[in-house]
């Protein structure tokens, strides 16, 4: 069995412009190395298409706020450096991964751990598996600066990182193995439910 801390992780959250397909407005990337939350990188950029009123009502980022900011292409090299890790973690990961794949073109997404799917498997019987509900249930926002708010990339990435650590370390004095996180049977065979996102 391999200790989950043997991999490096980057926990990401993307806030979009509300268009279809969504375009990136804000991105946060939080490192986890050796099982410890590390550096945080964030970007607020001007999207190609305007932020819709609905999206603004959720995350609070207006077109006026981003009008004079760089575009994603201006920060792309920095984003690629921040995403260098053995695995990517996100809540409802297919959304974040989809946006990043569209924006980064040739980027090869590493192994993905979706905290939404992990939480359904590792902490069953919750009333809701929305990130906000899990944050409240497990007090994952305690000690966070008051300036950080839900539905902003920095807050959501940090609490998703805390959720991932909670699940990986919660079962006993021994952290979970990568095989358990991956939902792989102990004999190394394939599992029908091994899909990570």
Short mmCIF file of C-alpha atoms in Angstrom, two decimals:
data_model
loop_
_atom_site.label_atom_id
_atom_site.label_comp_id
_atom_site.label_asym_id
_atom_site.label_seq_id
_atom_site.Cartn_x
_atom_site.Cartn_y
_atom_site.Cartn_z
CA UNK A 1 0.00 0.00 0.00
CA UNK A 2 1.26 3.44 -0.94
CA UNK A 3 0.82 6.37 1.44
CA UNK A 4 -1.23 9.11 -0.26
CA UNK A 5 1.38 11.69 0.83
CA UNK A 6 3.89 10.20 -1.61
CA UNK A 7 2.29 12.29 -4.38
CA UNK A 8 2.32 16.04 -4.83
CA UNK A 9 -1.11 17.60 -5.35
CA UNK A 10 -2.49 20.86 -6.64
CA UNK A 11 -6.03 21.75 -5.54
CA UNK A 12 -7.77 24.05 -8.00
CA UNK A 13 -10.91 26.08 -8.24
CA UNK A 14 -12.12 28.01 -11.27
CA UNK A 15 -14.69 30.79 -11.28
CA UNK A 16 -16.25 31.37 -14.68
CA UNK A 17 -17.98 34.04 -16.69
CA UNK A 18 -21.31 32.18 -16.89
CA UNK A 19 -21.10 31.69 -20.65
CA UNK A 20 -21.37 28.28 -22.32
CA UNK A 21 -18.81 26.85 -22.43
CA UNK A 22 -17.56 28.72 -19.37
CA UNK A 23 -14.51 30.93 -19.68
CA UNK A 24 -12.11 31.42 -16.80
CA UNK A 25 -12.33 34.63 -14.74
CA UNK A 26 -10.55 33.53 -11.56
CA UNK A 27 -8.30 30.59 -10.75
CA UNK A 28 -6.69 29.47 -7.50
CA UNK A 29 -4.16 26.67 -7.11
CA UNK A 30 -3.15 25.35 -3.68
CA UNK A 31 -0.18 22.98 -3.31
CA UNK A 32 -0.23 19.94 -1.04
CA UNK A 33 3.21 18.41 -0.53
CA UNK A 34 3.98 15.74 2.03
CA UNK A 35 0.37 15.89 3.18
CA UNK A 36 0.65 19.59 4.12
CA UNK A 37 -1.10 22.55 2.51
CA UNK A 38 1.54 24.79 1.00
CA UNK A 39 1.72 27.68 -1.42
CA UNK A 40 -1.29 29.39 -2.96
CA UNK A 41 -1.36 31.00 -6.40
CA UNK A 42 -4.30 33.03 -7.70
CA UNK A 43 -5.18 34.82 -10.90
CA UNK A 44 -8.02 37.18 -11.74
CA UNK A 45 -8.22 37.74 -15.49
CA UNK A 46 -10.33 39.43 -18.14
CA UNK A 47 -12.32 36.73 -19.96
CA UNK A 48 -12.84 36.71 -23.71
CA UNK A 49 -16.58 37.17 -23.27
CA UNK A 50 -18.35 39.24 -20.60
CA UNK A 51 -19.33 37.92 -17.18
CA UNK A 52 -23.06 37.24 -17.10
CA UNK A 53 -25.24 38.85 -14.41
CA UNK A 54 -26.00 35.40 -12.99
CA UNK A 55 -22.29 34.53 -12.65
CA UNK A 56 -21.61 37.92 -11.06
CA UNK A 57 -24.42 37.32 -8.54
CA UNK A 58 -22.71 34.07 -7.49
CA UNK A 59 -19.04 35.06 -7.24
CA UNK A 60 -19.34 38.83 -7.09
CA UNK A 61 -16.77 39.52 -9.83
CA UNK A 62 -17.95 42.22 -12.23
CA UNK A 63 -16.92 43.07 -15.77
CA UNK A 64 -15.74 46.44 -14.45
CA UNK A 65 -13.38 44.71 -11.99
CA UNK A 66 -11.67 42.73 -14.74
CA UNK A 67 -11.81 45.29 -17.57
CA UNK A 68 -8.17 46.36 -17.21
CA UNK A 69 -6.72 43.03 -16.08
CA UNK A 70 -4.50 40.74 -18.16
CA UNK A 71 -6.07 38.00 -20.24
CA UNK A 72 -5.51 34.33 -19.48
CA UNK A 73 -2.88 34.13 -22.23
CA UNK A 74 -0.83 36.70 -20.30
CA UNK A 75 -0.65 34.43 -17.22
CA UNK A 76 -0.73 31.04 -18.95
CA UNK A 77 2.97 30.23 -18.31
CA UNK A 78 2.57 30.97 -14.58
CA UNK A 79 -0.57 28.82 -14.43
CA UNK A 80 1.20 25.89 -16.10
CA UNK A 81 4.03 26.11 -13.53
CA UNK A 82 1.50 26.17 -10.66
CA UNK A 83 -0.27 23.09 -12.04
CA UNK A 84 2.89 20.96 -12.05
CA UNK A 85 2.02 18.13 -9.66
CA UNK A 86 1.45 14.40 -9.64
CA UNK A 87 -2.29 14.87 -9.13
CA UNK A 88 -4.98 17.51 -9.38
CA UNK A 89 -7.77 17.86 -6.80
CA UNK A 90 -11.04 19.76 -7.21
CA UNK A 91 -14.64 19.62 -6.02
CA UNK A 92 -16.84 18.53 -8.93
CA UNK A 93 -13.58 18.28 -10.84
CA UNK A 94 -14.93 17.78 -14.36
CA UNK A 95 -15.97 21.46 -14.46
CA UNK A 96 -12.56 22.82 -13.42
CA UNK A 97 -10.65 20.31 -15.53
CA UNK A 98 -12.81 21.10 -18.58
CA UNK A 99 -12.15 24.84 -18.31
CA UNK A 100 -8.41 24.29 -17.80
CA UNK A 101 -8.19 21.90 -20.74
CA UNK A 102 -9.92 24.42 -23.01
CA UNK A 103 -7.68 27.26 -21.83
CA UNK A 104 -4.39 25.33 -21.78
CA UNK A 105 -4.68 23.41 -25.04
CA UNK A 106 -1.84 20.86 -25.01
CA UNK A 107 -1.71 20.63 -21.19
CA UNK A 108 -1.77 17.04 -19.99
CA UNK A 109 -3.97 16.83 -16.94
CA UNK A 110 -2.45 14.63 -14.24
CA UNK A 111 -4.41 12.08 -12.22
CA UNK A 112 -7.57 13.72 -10.82
CA UNK A 113 -9.12 13.28 -7.37
CA UNK A 114 -12.63 14.72 -7.20
CA UNK A 115 -13.52 15.67 -3.63
CA UNK A 116 -17.23 15.47 -4.52
CA UNK A 117 -16.93 11.81 -5.50
CA UNK A 118 -14.46 11.04 -2.72
CA UNK A 119 -16.75 12.55 -0.10
CA UNK A 120 -19.72 10.49 -1.28
CA UNK A 121 -17.60 7.36 -0.84
CA UNK A 122 -15.48 8.20 2.22
CA UNK A 123 -17.93 10.23 4.33
CA UNK A 124 -21.33 8.75 3.44
CA UNK A 125 -24.73 9.75 4.83
CA UNK A 126 -24.29 13.51 4.43
CA UNK A 127 -27.39 15.63 3.83
CA UNK A 128 -25.58 17.32 0.93
CA UNK A 129 -22.25 16.97 -0.81
CA UNK A 130 -22.08 20.56 -1.99
CA UNK A 131 -18.77 22.10 -1.00
CA UNK A 132 -20.45 24.65 1.26
CA UNK A 133 -22.39 21.97 3.11
CA UNK A 134 -19.26 19.91 3.73
CA UNK A 135 -17.35 23.01 4.84
CA UNK A 136 -20.07 23.68 7.39
CA UNK A 137 -20.38 20.07 8.54
CA UNK A 138 -16.65 19.67 9.16
CA UNK A 139 -15.83 23.29 10.10
CA UNK A 140 -13.32 23.55 7.26
CA UNK A 141 -13.41 27.36 7.12
CA UNK A 142 -12.31 27.87 10.74
CA UNK A 143 -9.36 30.24 10.96
CA UNK A 144 -9.72 31.48 7.38
CA UNK A 145 -9.30 35.22 6.85
CA UNK A 146 -12.68 36.99 6.91
CA UNK A 147 -11.91 38.61 3.55
CA UNK A 148 -12.16 35.20 1.86
CA UNK A 149 -15.67 34.33 0.74
CA UNK A 150 -17.38 31.25 -0.70
CA UNK A 151 -17.65 31.09 -4.49
CA UNK A 152 -14.34 32.87 -4.90
CA UNK A 153 -11.50 30.72 -6.20
CA UNK A 154 -9.12 31.23 -3.27
CA UNK A 155 -11.68 30.32 -0.61
CA UNK A 156 -13.07 27.36 -2.54
CA UNK A 157 -9.61 25.94 -3.35
CA UNK A 158 -8.45 26.28 0.26
CA UNK A 159 -11.53 24.60 1.73
CA UNK A 160 -11.37 21.87 -0.93
CA UNK A 161 -7.74 21.28 0.10
CA UNK A 162 -8.83 21.07 3.75
CA UNK A 163 -11.63 18.66 2.78
CA UNK A 164 -9.19 16.46 0.87
CA UNK A 165 -6.81 16.36 3.86
CA UNK A 166 -9.72 15.64 6.21
CA UNK A 167 -10.80 12.65 4.14
CA UNK A 168 -7.26 11.35 3.58
CA UNK A 169 -6.37 11.52 7.28
CA UNK A 170 -9.66 10.88 9.07
CA UNK A 171 -9.99 7.12 9.24
CA UNK A 172 -7.35 6.32 11.84
CA UNK A 173 -3.87 7.16 13.05
CA UNK A 174 -2.67 5.80 9.71
CA UNK A 175 -3.40 7.98 6.64
CA UNK A 176 -5.30 6.41 3.78
CA UNK A 177 -3.39 4.68 1.05
CA UNK A 178 -3.44 5.85 -2.53
CA UNK A 179 -5.21 2.61 -3.37
CA UNK A 180 -8.09 3.48 -1.04
CA UNK A 181 -8.30 7.02 -2.42
CA UNK A 182 -8.32 5.56 -5.92
CA UNK A 183 -10.99 3.01 -4.85
CA UNK A 184 -8.78 0.15 -5.97
CA UNK A 185 -9.26 -3.30 -4.45
CA UNK A 186 -6.43 -4.46 -2.13
CA UNK A 187 -5.44 -7.20 -4.59
CA UNK A 188 -4.61 -4.56 -7.22
CA UNK A 189 -7.41 -5.63 -9.56
CA UNK A 190 -9.68 -3.21 -11.36
CA UNK A 191 -12.67 -1.71 -9.63
CA UNK A 192 -15.81 -0.71 -11.49
CA UNK A 193 -16.00 2.45 -9.38
CA UNK A 194 -12.36 3.50 -9.85
CA UNK A 195 -13.27 6.50 -11.98
CA UNK A 196 -11.87 9.59 -10.28
CA UNK A 197 -13.87 12.19 -12.20
#
